[in-house]
Coordinates of C-alpha atoms in Angstrom, one line a residue:
X1 CA -18.8 6.0 -52.4
X2 CA -20.5 5.0 -49.1
X3 CA -18.1 3.8 -46.0
X4 CA -19.7 0.5 -46.5
X5 CA -18.7 -0.1 -49.9
X6 CA -14.7 0.1 -49.1
X7 CA -12.8 -3.0 -48.2
X8 CA -10.0 -2.2 -46.6
X9 CA -7.1 -4.4 -47.5
X10 CA -4.0 -4.5 -45.1
X11 CA -1.4 -3.0 -47.3
X12 CA 0.7 -0.5 -46.6
X13 CA 0.1 0.8 -49.6
X14 CA -3.8 2.0 -49.0
X15 CA -5.2 -0.2 -51.0
X16 CA -9.3 -0.1 -50.9
X17 CA -11.5 -2.0 -52.8
X18 CA -14.9 -0.4 -53.2
X19 CA -16.5 -3.3 -54.6
X20 CA -17.9 -6.7 -52.5
X21 CA -15.1 -9.3 -52.2
X22 CA -16.9 -12.3 -50.4
X23 CA -17.4 -16.0 -50.8
X24 CA -15.1 -17.6 -54.1
X25 CA -13.7 -13.7 -54.9
X26 CA -12.3 -13.5 -51.1
X27 CA -10.2 -16.6 -52.1
X28 CA -9.1 -15.2 -55.3
X29 CA -9.0 -11.5 -54.5
X30 CA -6.8 -12.2 -51.4
X31 CA -4.8 -9.1 -49.3
X32 CA -1.6 -10.8 -50.4
X33 CA -2.7 -10.2 -54.2
X34 CA -3.8 -6.8 -53.5
X35 CA -1.0 -6.2 -52.0
X36 CA 1.4 -7.2 -55.0
X37 CA -1.3 -4.9 -57.4
X38 CA -0.2 -2.0 -54.9
X39 CA 2.9 -2.4 -55.5
X40 CA 2.8 -2.9 -59.6
X41 CA 1.1 0.3 -58.9
X42 CA 3.2 2.2 -57.0
X43 CA 6.0 1.3 -59.0
X44 CA 4.8 1.3 -62.7
X45 CA 1.6 4.0 -62.3
X46 CA 3.8 7.4 -63.0
X47 CA 5.1 6.1 -65.7
X48 CA 2.1 4.6 -67.2
X49 CA 0.5 8.0 -67.1
X50 CA 3.7 9.5 -69.2
X51 CA 3.0 6.5 -71.5
X52 CA -0.3 7.5 -72.2
X53 CA 0.4 11.5 -72.2
X54 CA 3.2 10.2 -75.0
X55 CA 0.5 8.9 -77.1
X56 CA -1.0 12.4 -77.2
X57 CA 1.9 14.0 -78.0
X58 CA 2.2 11.9 -81.3
X59 CA -1.4 12.5 -82.2
X60 CA -0.9 16.1 -81.8
X61 CA 2.0 15.8 -84.3
X62 CA 0.4 13.4 -86.4
X63 CA -2.9 16.1 -86.4
X64 CA -0.8 18.8 -87.9
X65 CA 0.5 16.5 -91.1
X66 CA 3.3 14.2 -89.0
X67 CA 3.9 11.1 -90.0
X68 CA 5.0 7.8 -88.3
X69 CA 8.3 6.0 -89.4
X70 CA 10.9 3.3 -87.9
X71 CA 12.2 4.9 -84.7
X72 CA 15.6 6.7 -84.9
X73 CA 17.7 5.9 -81.9
X74 CA 16.8 2.1 -81.9
X75 CA 18.7 1.2 -85.2
X76 CA 21.5 -1.4 -83.9
X77 CA 18.7 -3.4 -82.0
X78 CA 16.8 -3.6 -85.6
X79 CA 20.3 -4.3 -87.1
X80 CA 21.8 -6.4 -84.9
X81 CA 21.2 -9.6 -86.5
X82 CA 22.6 -11.5 -83.3
X83 CA 19.8 -11.6 -80.7
X84 CA 17.0 -13.7 -80.1
X85 CA 13.7 -13.9 -78.0
X86 CA 14.2 -17.0 -75.5
X87 CA 12.9 -20.2 -76.6
X88 CA 8.8 -21.2 -75.7
X89 CA 7.6 -23.5 -72.9
X90 CA 6.7 -26.6 -74.1
X91 CA 3.3 -25.8 -73.6
X92 CA 3.8 -23.0 -76.3
X93 CA 5.4 -24.6 -78.7
X94 CA 2.6 -25.5 -80.6
X95 CA -0.3 -23.0 -80.9
X96 CA -2.3 -23.7 -84.7
X97 CA -5.3 -22.7 -83.5
X98 CA -6.5 -20.9 -80.5
X99 CA -10.1 -19.7 -79.4
X100 CA -10.7 -16.3 -77.7
X101 CA -13.6 -15.2 -75.5
X102 CA -14.7 -14.0 -72.7
X103 CA -14.4 -15.1 -69.3
X104 CA -17.8 -16.3 -68.2
X105 CA -18.2 -19.5 -66.4
X106 CA -19.8 -22.1 -69.2
X107 CA -17.3 -20.0 -72.1
X108 CA -14.5 -21.1 -70.1
X109 CA -15.2 -24.9 -70.2
X110 CA -16.3 -25.3 -73.6
X111 CA -13.4 -22.9 -74.7
X112 CA -10.9 -25.3 -72.9
X113 CA -12.7 -28.3 -74.5
X114 CA -12.8 -27.3 -77.9
X115 CA -9.9 -28.9 -79.4
X116 CA -7.7 -26.1 -79.9
X117 CA -4.5 -25.7 -78.5
X118 CA -5.1 -22.5 -76.9
X119 CA -7.6 -20.1 -75.0
X120 CA -7.4 -16.7 -74.5
X121 CA -9.7 -15.8 -71.7
X122 CA -9.9 -12.0 -72.3
X123 CA -10.4 -9.3 -69.8
X124 CA -10.3 -7.0 -72.7
X125 CA -12.4 -6.6 -75.7
X126 CA -14.5 -9.5 -75.3
X127 CA -15.3 -8.4 -72.1
X128 CA -17.6 -5.7 -70.2
X129 CA -15.8 -4.4 -66.9
X130 CA -18.0 -4.7 -64.6
X131 CA -16.4 -5.8 -61.3
X132 CA -18.6 -8.8 -61.1
X133 CA -17.7 -9.9 -65.0
X134 CA -13.9 -9.2 -63.5
X135 CA -14.1 -10.7 -60.1
X136 CA -15.7 -13.8 -61.4
X137 CA -13.9 -14.3 -64.5
X138 CA -10.9 -14.5 -62.1
X139 CA -12.7 -17.2 -60.0
X140 CA -13.5 -19.0 -62.9
X141 CA -10.1 -19.3 -64.4
X142 CA -9.0 -20.8 -60.9
X143 CA -11.5 -23.0 -60.8
X144 CA -10.1 -24.2 -64.2
X145 CA -6.7 -24.6 -63.5
X146 CA -7.4 -26.5 -60.8
X147 CA -10.1 -28.8 -62.9
X148 CA -12.9 -27.6 -60.3
X149 CA -14.8 -25.9 -62.8
X150 CA -18.3 -26.9 -63.8
X151 CA -21.4 -25.3 -64.6
X152 CA -25.4 -26.1 -64.9
X153 CA -27.0 -24.0 -67.3
X154 CA -31.0 -23.4 -66.0
X155 CA -31.7 -22.2 -70.1
X156 CA -30.8 -26.0 -71.3
X157 CA -30.8 -27.9 -68.2
X158 CA -26.8 -29.0 -69.5
X159 CA -24.2 -29.8 -67.1
X160 CA -20.8 -28.6 -68.2
X161 CA -17.8 -29.8 -67.0
X162 CA -13.7 -29.8 -68.4
X163 CA -12.9 -32.9 -70.5
X164 CA -9.6 -35.1 -70.3
X165 CA -7.7 -32.7 -72.9
X166 CA -8.1 -28.9 -72.6
X167 CA -6.1 -26.3 -74.3
X168 CA -3.2 -24.2 -72.8
X169 CA -4.6 -21.1 -70.9
X170 CA -3.7 -17.5 -71.7
X171 CA -4.8 -14.4 -70.7
X172 CA -5.5 -11.3 -71.8
X173 CA -5.9 -8.4 -69.0
X174 CA -6.6 -4.8 -70.1
X175 CA -4.8 -2.1 -72.3
X176 CA -2.5 0.6 -70.3
X177 CA -5.4 2.7 -70.7
X178 CA -8.6 1.6 -69.2
X179 CA -8.7 2.3 -65.6
X180 CA -10.4 -0.4 -62.8
X181 CA -12.0 2.2 -60.6
X182 CA -13.0 0.0 -57.7
X183 CA -9.5 -0.4 -56.7
X184 CA -8.0 2.5 -55.5
X185 CA -4.4 3.3 -54.0
X186 CA -4.4 6.7 -52.0
X187 CA -7.6 7.6 -53.7
X188 CA -6.1 7.1 -57.5
X189 CA -7.6 4.2 -59.7
X190 CA -5.1 1.1 -60.6
X191 CA -4.8 0.7 -63.9
X192 CA -7.3 -2.3 -65.2
X193 CA -4.4 -4.3 -66.4
X194 CA -2.2 -4.1 -63.9
X195 CA -5.2 -5.2 -61.4
X196 CA -6.0 -8.4 -63.7
X197 CA -2.4 -9.2 -64.6
X198 CA -2.0 -9.0 -60.5
X199 CA -4.5 -11.0 -58.8
X200 CA -4.3 -13.4 -61.6
X201 CA -0.5 -14.5 -61.7
X202 CA -0.7 -13.8 -57.5
X203 CA -3.7 -16.5 -57.6
X204 CA -2.2 -18.8 -60.4
X205 CA 1.2 -18.8 -61.2
X206 CA 2.7 -22.1 -58.6
X207 CA -0.3 -23.4 -59.6
X208 CA 0.1 -23.6 -63.2
X209 CA 4.0 -24.0 -63.6
X210 CA 3.4 -26.8 -60.7
X211 CA 0.9 -28.4 -63.6
X212 CA 3.4 -28.3 -66.3
X213 CA 1.7 -24.7 -68.0
X214 CA 2.6 -20.8 -66.9
X215 CA 1.0 -17.7 -66.4
X216 CA 0.9 -16.8 -69.9
X217 CA -0.7 -13.2 -71.4
X218 CA -1.5 -11.6 -74.2
X219 CA -0.5 -8.1 -74.3
X220 CA -3.0 -5.5 -76.2
X221 CA -3.0 -1.9 -77.4
X222 CA 0.6 -0.8 -77.1
X223 CA 1.9 1.5 -79.1
X224 CA 5.8 2.0 -78.1
X225 CA 8.6 -0.3 -77.3
X226 CA 8.6 2.0 -73.5
X227 CA 4.7 0.6 -73.2
X228 CA 6.2 -3.1 -73.7
X229 CA 8.9 -2.0 -71.1
X230 CA 6.4 -1.1 -68.4
X231 CA 5.0 -4.7 -68.7
X232 CA 8.6 -6.2 -68.6
X233 CA 9.3 -4.5 -65.1
X234 CA 5.6 -5.7 -64.2
X235 CA 6.5 -9.1 -65.1
X236 CA 10.2 -8.8 -63.2
X237 CA 8.2 -7.7 -59.9
X238 CA 5.7 -10.2 -60.1
X239 CA 8.3 -13.0 -60.3
X240 CA 10.6 -11.4 -57.8
X241 CA 7.6 -11.3 -55.4
X242 CA 6.5 -14.7 -55.9
X243 CA 9.6 -16.0 -56.0
X244 CA 9.4 -17.5 -59.7
X245 CA 12.3 -18.2 -62.1
X246 CA 12.9 -15.5 -64.6
X247 CA 10.8 -15.5 -67.7
X248 CA 8.5 -17.4 -66.0
X249 CA 5.9 -15.3 -67.2
X250 CA 5.4 -15.6 -71.0
X251 CA 3.7 -12.8 -73.1
X252 CA 2.0 -12.6 -76.7
X253 CA 2.3 -9.0 -77.9
X254 CA -0.7 -8.0 -80.1
X255 CA 0.4 -5.8 -82.3
X256 CA -2.9 -3.5 -82.7
X257 CA -2.1 -0.3 -82.8
X258 CA -0.6 1.3 -86.0
X259 CA 2.3 3.3 -84.2
X260 CA 3.5 -0.2 -82.7
X261 CA 3.8 -1.6 -86.7
X262 CA 7.2 0.6 -86.9
X263 CA 8.6 -0.9 -83.4
X264 CA 8.1 -4.7 -83.6
X265 CA 11.9 -5.3 -83.1
X266 CA 12.4 -3.0 -80.4
X267 CA 8.4 -4.8 -78.7
X268 CA 10.6 -7.9 -79.0
X269 CA 13.9 -7.0 -77.6
X270 CA 12.5 -5.2 -74.6
X271 CA 10.3 -8.5 -73.8
X272 CA 13.0 -11.0 -75.0
X273 CA 13.2 -13.0 -71.9
X274 CA 9.2 -12.9 -71.1
X275 CA 8.3 -12.8 -75.2
X276 CA 6.0 -15.7 -76.8
X277 CA 5.7 -13.6 -80.0
X278 CA 3.5 -11.2 -81.6
X279 CA -0.1 -11.4 -82.8
X280 CA -1.4 -9.7 -85.8
X281 CA -4.6 -8.2 -84.3
X282 CA -6.2 -6.8 -87.2
X283 CA -9.6 -5.5 -86.0
X284 CA -8.0 -2.9 -83.5
X285 CA -5.3 -2.1 -86.3
X286 CA -8.1 -1.1 -88.6
X287 CA -9.3 1.3 -85.6
X288 CA -6.2 2.6 -84.5
X289 CA -5.4 3.5 -88.3
X290 CA -8.2 5.4 -88.5
X291 CA -7.7 7.3 -85.5
X292 CA -4.6 8.1 -85.5
X293 CA -4.7 9.8 -89.0
X294 CA -7.9 11.0 -88.6
X295 CA -7.0 14.1 -89.6
X296 CA -5.7 13.3 -92.8
X297 CA -7.6 12.8 -95.9
X298 CA -5.8 10.3 -97.4
X299 CA -6.4 7.8 -94.6
X300 CA -10.2 7.7 -95.2
X301 CA -11.3 4.4 -95.6
X302 CA -13.5 2.5 -97.6
X303 CA -16.8 0.3 -96.0
X304 CA -15.7 -1.9 -93.3
X305 CA -16.3 -5.3 -95.0
X306 CA -13.9 -4.0 -98.0
X307 CA -11.0 -3.7 -95.7
X308 CA -9.2 -7.0 -96.1
X309 CA -5.8 -9.0 -95.2
X310 CA -5.5 -8.6 -98.7
X311 CA -5.2 -4.6 -99.5
X312 CA -1.8 -3.5 -99.3
X313 CA -1.7 -2.0 -96.2
X314 CA -3.0 -4.4 -94.4
X315 CA -0.7 -7.2 -96.1
X316 CA 2.2 -5.3 -95.7
X317 CA 1.5 -5.3 -91.7
X318 CA 1.0 -9.1 -91.4
X319 CA 4.0 -10.1 -93.6
X320 CA 6.5 -7.5 -91.5
X321 CA 4.8 -9.1 -88.7
X322 CA 5.8 -12.7 -89.4
X323 CA 9.5 -11.8 -91.1
X324 CA 10.3 -10.2 -87.7
X325 CA 9.3 -12.9 -85.4
X326 CA 11.1 -15.7 -87.3
X327 CA 13.7 -13.1 -87.5
X328 CA 13.7 -13.5 -83.9
X329 CA 12.5 -16.9 -83.2
X330 CA 9.6 -15.7 -82.2
X331 CA 5.9 -17.2 -83.0
X332 CA 3.9 -15.0 -85.9
X333 CA 0.1 -15.6 -84.8
X334 CA -2.7 -14.6 -86.9
X335 CA -5.9 -12.8 -86.2
X336 CA -9.4 -13.6 -85.4
X337 CA -11.8 -15.3 -87.5
X338 CA -14.9 -13.2 -86.7
X339 CA -17.3 -15.2 -88.6
X340 CA -20.0 -16.8 -86.6
X341 CA -21.3 -20.3 -88.6
X342 CA -24.5 -21.6 -89.0
X343 CA -26.1 -24.8 -87.2
X344 CA -29.7 -23.7 -88.7
X345 CA -29.0 -22.4 -92.4
X346 CA -26.5 -24.8 -94.4
X347 CA -26.1 -22.3 -97.0
X348 CA -24.7 -19.4 -94.2
X349 CA -22.5 -22.1 -92.7
X350 CA -20.9 -23.0 -95.8
X351 CA -19.8 -19.4 -96.7
X352 CA -19.3 -19.0 -93.2
X353 CA -16.2 -21.8 -93.1
X354 CA -15.4 -21.0 -96.9
X355 CA -14.4 -17.4 -95.7
X356 CA -12.2 -19.1 -92.8
X357 CA -10.6 -21.5 -94.9
X358 CA -9.6 -19.0 -96.9
X359 CA -8.4 -17.3 -94.3
X360 CA -6.4 -18.8 -92.5
X361 CA -4.5 -20.9 -95.8
X362 CA -3.6 -17.1 -96.3
X363 CA -1.9 -17.3 -93.2
X364 CA -0.4 -20.9 -93.3
X365 CA 1.3 -19.9 -96.5
X366 CA 2.6 -16.4 -95.0
X367 CA 4.1 -18.5 -92.7
X368 CA 2.1 -17.7 -89.2
X369 CA 2.3 -20.2 -86.6
X370 CA -0.9 -20.2 -85.7
X371 CA -4.3 -18.3 -85.4
X372 CA -7.5 -17.1 -83.9
X373 CA -10.7 -18.1 -84.2
X374 CA -14.1 -16.6 -82.0
X375 CA -16.4 -20.0 -82.1
X376 CA -15.9 -23.8 -81.2
X377 CA -17.1 -25.0 -84.6
X378 CA -14.3 -22.8 -86.3
X379 CA -11.5 -24.8 -84.6
X380 CA -11.4 -27.8 -87.2
X381 CA -11.5 -25.9 -90.3
X382 CA -8.8 -23.5 -89.1
X383 CA -6.8 -26.5 -88.2
X384 CA -7.1 -28.2 -91.2
X385 CA -5.4 -25.5 -93.1
X386 CA -2.7 -25.5 -90.6
X387 CA -2.1 -29.3 -90.5
X388 CA -1.7 -28.7 -94.2
X389 CA 1.2 -26.6 -93.6
X390 CA 2.8 -27.2 -90.9
X391 CA 2.2 -31.2 -90.5
X392 CA 3.7 -32.6 -87.6
X393 CA 6.0 -29.5 -87.2
X394 CA 4.6 -27.4 -84.1
X395 CA 5.4 -24.2 -85.8
X396 CA 7.3 -22.7 -88.8
X397 CA 9.2 -20.6 -87.0
X398 CA 12.9 -21.3 -88.9
X399 CA 10.6 -20.0 -92.5
X400 CA 12.7 -16.9 -92.4
X401 CA 10.5 -14.6 -95.1
X402 CA 14.0 -13.1 -96.3
X403 CA 11.5 -12.2 -99.3
X404 CA 10.0 -9.5 -97.2
X405 CA 10.7 -6.3 -97.8
X406 CA 8.2 -3.7 -96.4
X407 CA 8.8 0.4 -95.8
X408 CA 7.2 2.7 -94.0
X409 CA 5.1 3.7 -97.2
X410 CA 3.9 0.3 -97.7
X411 CA 2.8 0.3 -94.0
X412 CA 0.7 3.7 -94.9
X413 CA -0.5 2.8 -98.0
X414 CA -4.7 3.2 -96.8
X415 CA -5.1 5.5 -99.9
X416 CA -4.2 2.4 -102.5
X417 CA -7.6 0.7 -100.1
X418 CA -9.9 -0.3 -102.8
X419 CA -13.8 0.0 -102.7
X420 CA -16.5 2.7 -101.8
X421 CA -18.2 3.9 -98.9
X422 CA -21.5 3.1 -99.8
X423 CA -25.3 3.4 -97.6
X424 CA -25.1 0.0 -96.7
X425 CA -21.6 -0.3 -94.9
X426 CA -22.8 3.7 -93.0
X427 CA -26.3 1.5 -92.4
X428 CA -24.4 -1.5 -90.8
X429 CA -21.9 0.9 -88.8
X430 CA -24.8 2.6 -86.8
X431 CA -26.2 -0.7 -86.8
X432 CA -23.5 -2.8 -84.8
X433 CA -22.4 0.2 -83.2
X434 CA -25.5 0.9 -81.4
X435 CA -26.4 -3.3 -80.8
X436 CA -22.7 -3.5 -79.4
X437 CA -22.5 -0.9 -77.2
X438 CA -26.4 -2.2 -75.7
X439 CA -24.7 -5.2 -74.9
X440 CA -21.8 -3.8 -73.3
X441 CA -24.2 -2.3 -71.0
X442 CA -25.8 -5.2 -70.4
X443 CA -22.9 -6.9 -69.6
X444 CA -21.8 -8.6 -72.7
X445 CA -18.6 -7.5 -74.6
X446 CA -18.6 -10.6 -77.1
X447 CA -21.7 -10.2 -78.6
X448 CA -23.0 -12.2 -82.5
X449 CA -24.7 -10.0 -84.7
X450 CA -25.5 -10.4 -88.4
X451 CA -23.5 -13.5 -88.3
X452 CA -20.0 -12.0 -87.1
X453 CA -18.4 -12.1 -83.4
X454 CA -18.5 -8.3 -82.7
X455 CA -16.3 -6.9 -79.5
X456 CA -15.0 -3.3 -78.8
X457 CA -12.2 -3.5 -81.8
X458 CA -15.1 -3.9 -84.3
X459 CA -17.1 -1.0 -83.0
X460 CA -14.7 0.7 -82.5
X461 CA -13.7 0.3 -86.4
X462 CA -18.0 1.4 -86.6
X463 CA -18.1 4.7 -85.1
X464 CA -14.6 5.8 -86.0
X465 CA -15.3 4.9 -90.1
X466 CA -18.8 7.0 -89.2
X467 CA -17.1 9.9 -87.6
X468 CA -13.7 10.0 -90.0
X469 CA -17.1 10.0 -93.0
X470 CA -18.8 13.0 -91.3
X471 CA -15.5 14.8 -90.5
X472 CA -14.0 14.4 -94.1
X473 CA -17.2 14.8 -95.8
X474 CA -17.0 12.1 -97.3
X475 CA -19.6 10.7 -100.4
X476 CA -21.4 8.0 -100.7
X477 CA -21.0 5.8 -104.1
X478 CA -24.3 7.8 -104.9
X479 CA -23.1 11.4 -104.6
X480 CA -24.4 12.1 -101.2
X481 CA -22.5 13.8 -98.7
X482 CA -22.7 12.0 -95.5
X483 CA -23.2 14.5 -93.3
X484 CA -24.3 14.7 -88.9
X485 CA -27.7 14.9 -90.6
X486 CA -27.5 12.2 -92.3
X487 CA -26.7 10.4 -89.9
X488 CA -29.0 10.9 -87.3
X489 CA -31.6 10.0 -90.1
X490 CA -29.8 6.6 -90.7
X491 CA -29.9 6.3 -86.8
X492 CA -33.3 6.6 -86.8
X493 CA -34.2 4.3 -89.1
X494 CA -31.4 1.4 -88.1
X495 CA -33.5 1.7 -84.1
X496 CA -36.3 1.0 -85.3
X497 CA -34.9 -1.8 -87.4
X498 CA -33.1 -3.1 -84.4
X499 CA -36.6 -3.0 -82.3
X500 CA -38.6 -4.6 -84.8
X501 CA -35.7 -7.7 -84.8
X502 CA -35.3 -8.2 -81.7
X503 CA -38.9 -7.1 -80.5
X504 CA -40.6 -4.7 -77.7
X505 CA -39.6 -6.4 -74.6
X506 CA -36.1 -7.3 -75.6
X507 CA -35.7 -3.3 -77.0
X508 CA -37.3 -2.2 -73.9
X509 CA -34.7 -3.8 -71.4
X510 CA -32.1 -3.2 -74.3
X511 CA -30.6 0.3 -72.5
X512 CA -30.9 1.1 -76.4
X513 CA -31.3 4.8 -75.6
X514 CA -28.0 5.0 -73.8
X515 CA -26.3 3.1 -76.3
X516 CA -27.4 5.3 -79.1
X517 CA -26.6 8.1 -77.4
X518 CA -23.1 6.8 -76.6
X519 CA -22.9 6.3 -80.3
X520 CA -23.9 9.5 -81.1
X521 CA -20.8 11.2 -78.9
X522 CA -18.5 8.8 -80.4
X523 CA -19.4 9.0 -83.6
X524 CA -20.3 12.6 -84.1
X525 CA -18.6 14.6 -81.8
X526 CA -16.6 17.0 -83.0
X527 CA -13.8 15.8 -80.8
X528 CA -12.7 12.1 -81.3
X529 CA -12.7 9.9 -78.2
X530 CA -9.7 7.9 -77.9
X531 CA -11.8 4.9 -77.1
X532 CA -15.7 4.6 -76.5
X533 CA -15.0 2.3 -73.6
X534 CA -14.0 4.9 -71.4
X535 CA -17.1 6.7 -71.2
X536 CA -19.0 3.6 -71.3
X537 CA -17.2 2.4 -68.3
X538 CA -19.0 5.4 -66.6
X539 CA -22.1 3.8 -67.0
X540 CA -21.8 0.3 -65.7
X541 CA -20.9 -0.9 -62.0

């Protein structure tokens, strides 16, 4: 990095920003905000690295025949019937429909205006973490909180502004595994999640609380209660630094890794005064199951489209989440409806809406207190299903689901998933994987592909399934073995298909060759990359 790319910030911790901090960005990423990030880094970074190393140790054990089970040593937490998480603040009592999406300016306005109860502004799976996206996203959220956000779209001539009624804002920082390479302390990159959290909470906590809300978060991809403990400590550090009452910061934890499914009680317990519940992060959960049990042929999965929330291992996970949350007085939030409605094709639109109705009716009937959608047009459909169950009640936390009895075997029953591996499924994985990576490299982390809203989690399923199928010599339904050579053949054909679909001019600007090379690395490599976004991060500014 050149000396001109480094902006030294007045911090005793020696924090440096290796990217532009100017204009509105300088009003949010301030020296004081970076001082807080530096403090968080100093107190948490060593333990964060230890937690990531622990993930690798767990993986080695699983690779050599180990299995997951509920924790020994934390039985007193699970067996104690009396503890509860703190009651939710008023702004988080009714969360029946939340919309999610990246932090670009138009998206923020549309999501806050769409009629959902909450908007999860995403610095993680739906966001490509270029410095431009991450820094400008902080500006957009700060402006939205202060109701000074607007946007003039040159593509359609429309002006976007906030309406009178807006959704409650929640923010998802990056997971523990992702760095922020543009910000260093003592030459070390800070954790992306601590940067996202520290800047946002410093800029906005007091303003949010004054407006009757608060600094609310979603926490992604944790694998243990110790990782939740890191976030708890980050919250306490921020509250103490900013003079906030304990528990002002609230967080919903995404249970989207299979190790975390065995530690839901412990995670809630650790975060109990900061807890806003748990969420069933279905897409990452499927990816995590494939990843963690990649060496075990019993965990071979059929086509992605066939792994629905009603297959045994997914059903067990979602029912355990509801019963665990309600036992502890916490909200249980349902998963993402990735279907995209069509404003041009009435038949396709009705198919999408029908799929969403069935999914949300199941969640509301199972006891979930709210759910996620990825598109504003899905909010009324999802809300109707939750209204039918909740009525005037803000949630159904009182429904304890004492009928649920989920064992470790139930959570691991991937072998009972019906379905086959088809050529169409293989082609879909290749096509979606390459198209999504191309989109991500160009700065867009939420991409509409073939009627679904794809993000990093769904792309991870696509590439991890291909890797799993090749490694285990899986067979297509027609008897052909899935080999690297077959996958390469399909990749070539799908590249031609993508070019024909988008046109030569768009294809030429799409970084398609880089996307193909990265997909081949993460889908066909001898070793398994923990996250495709880690090598991809080296390819963006």
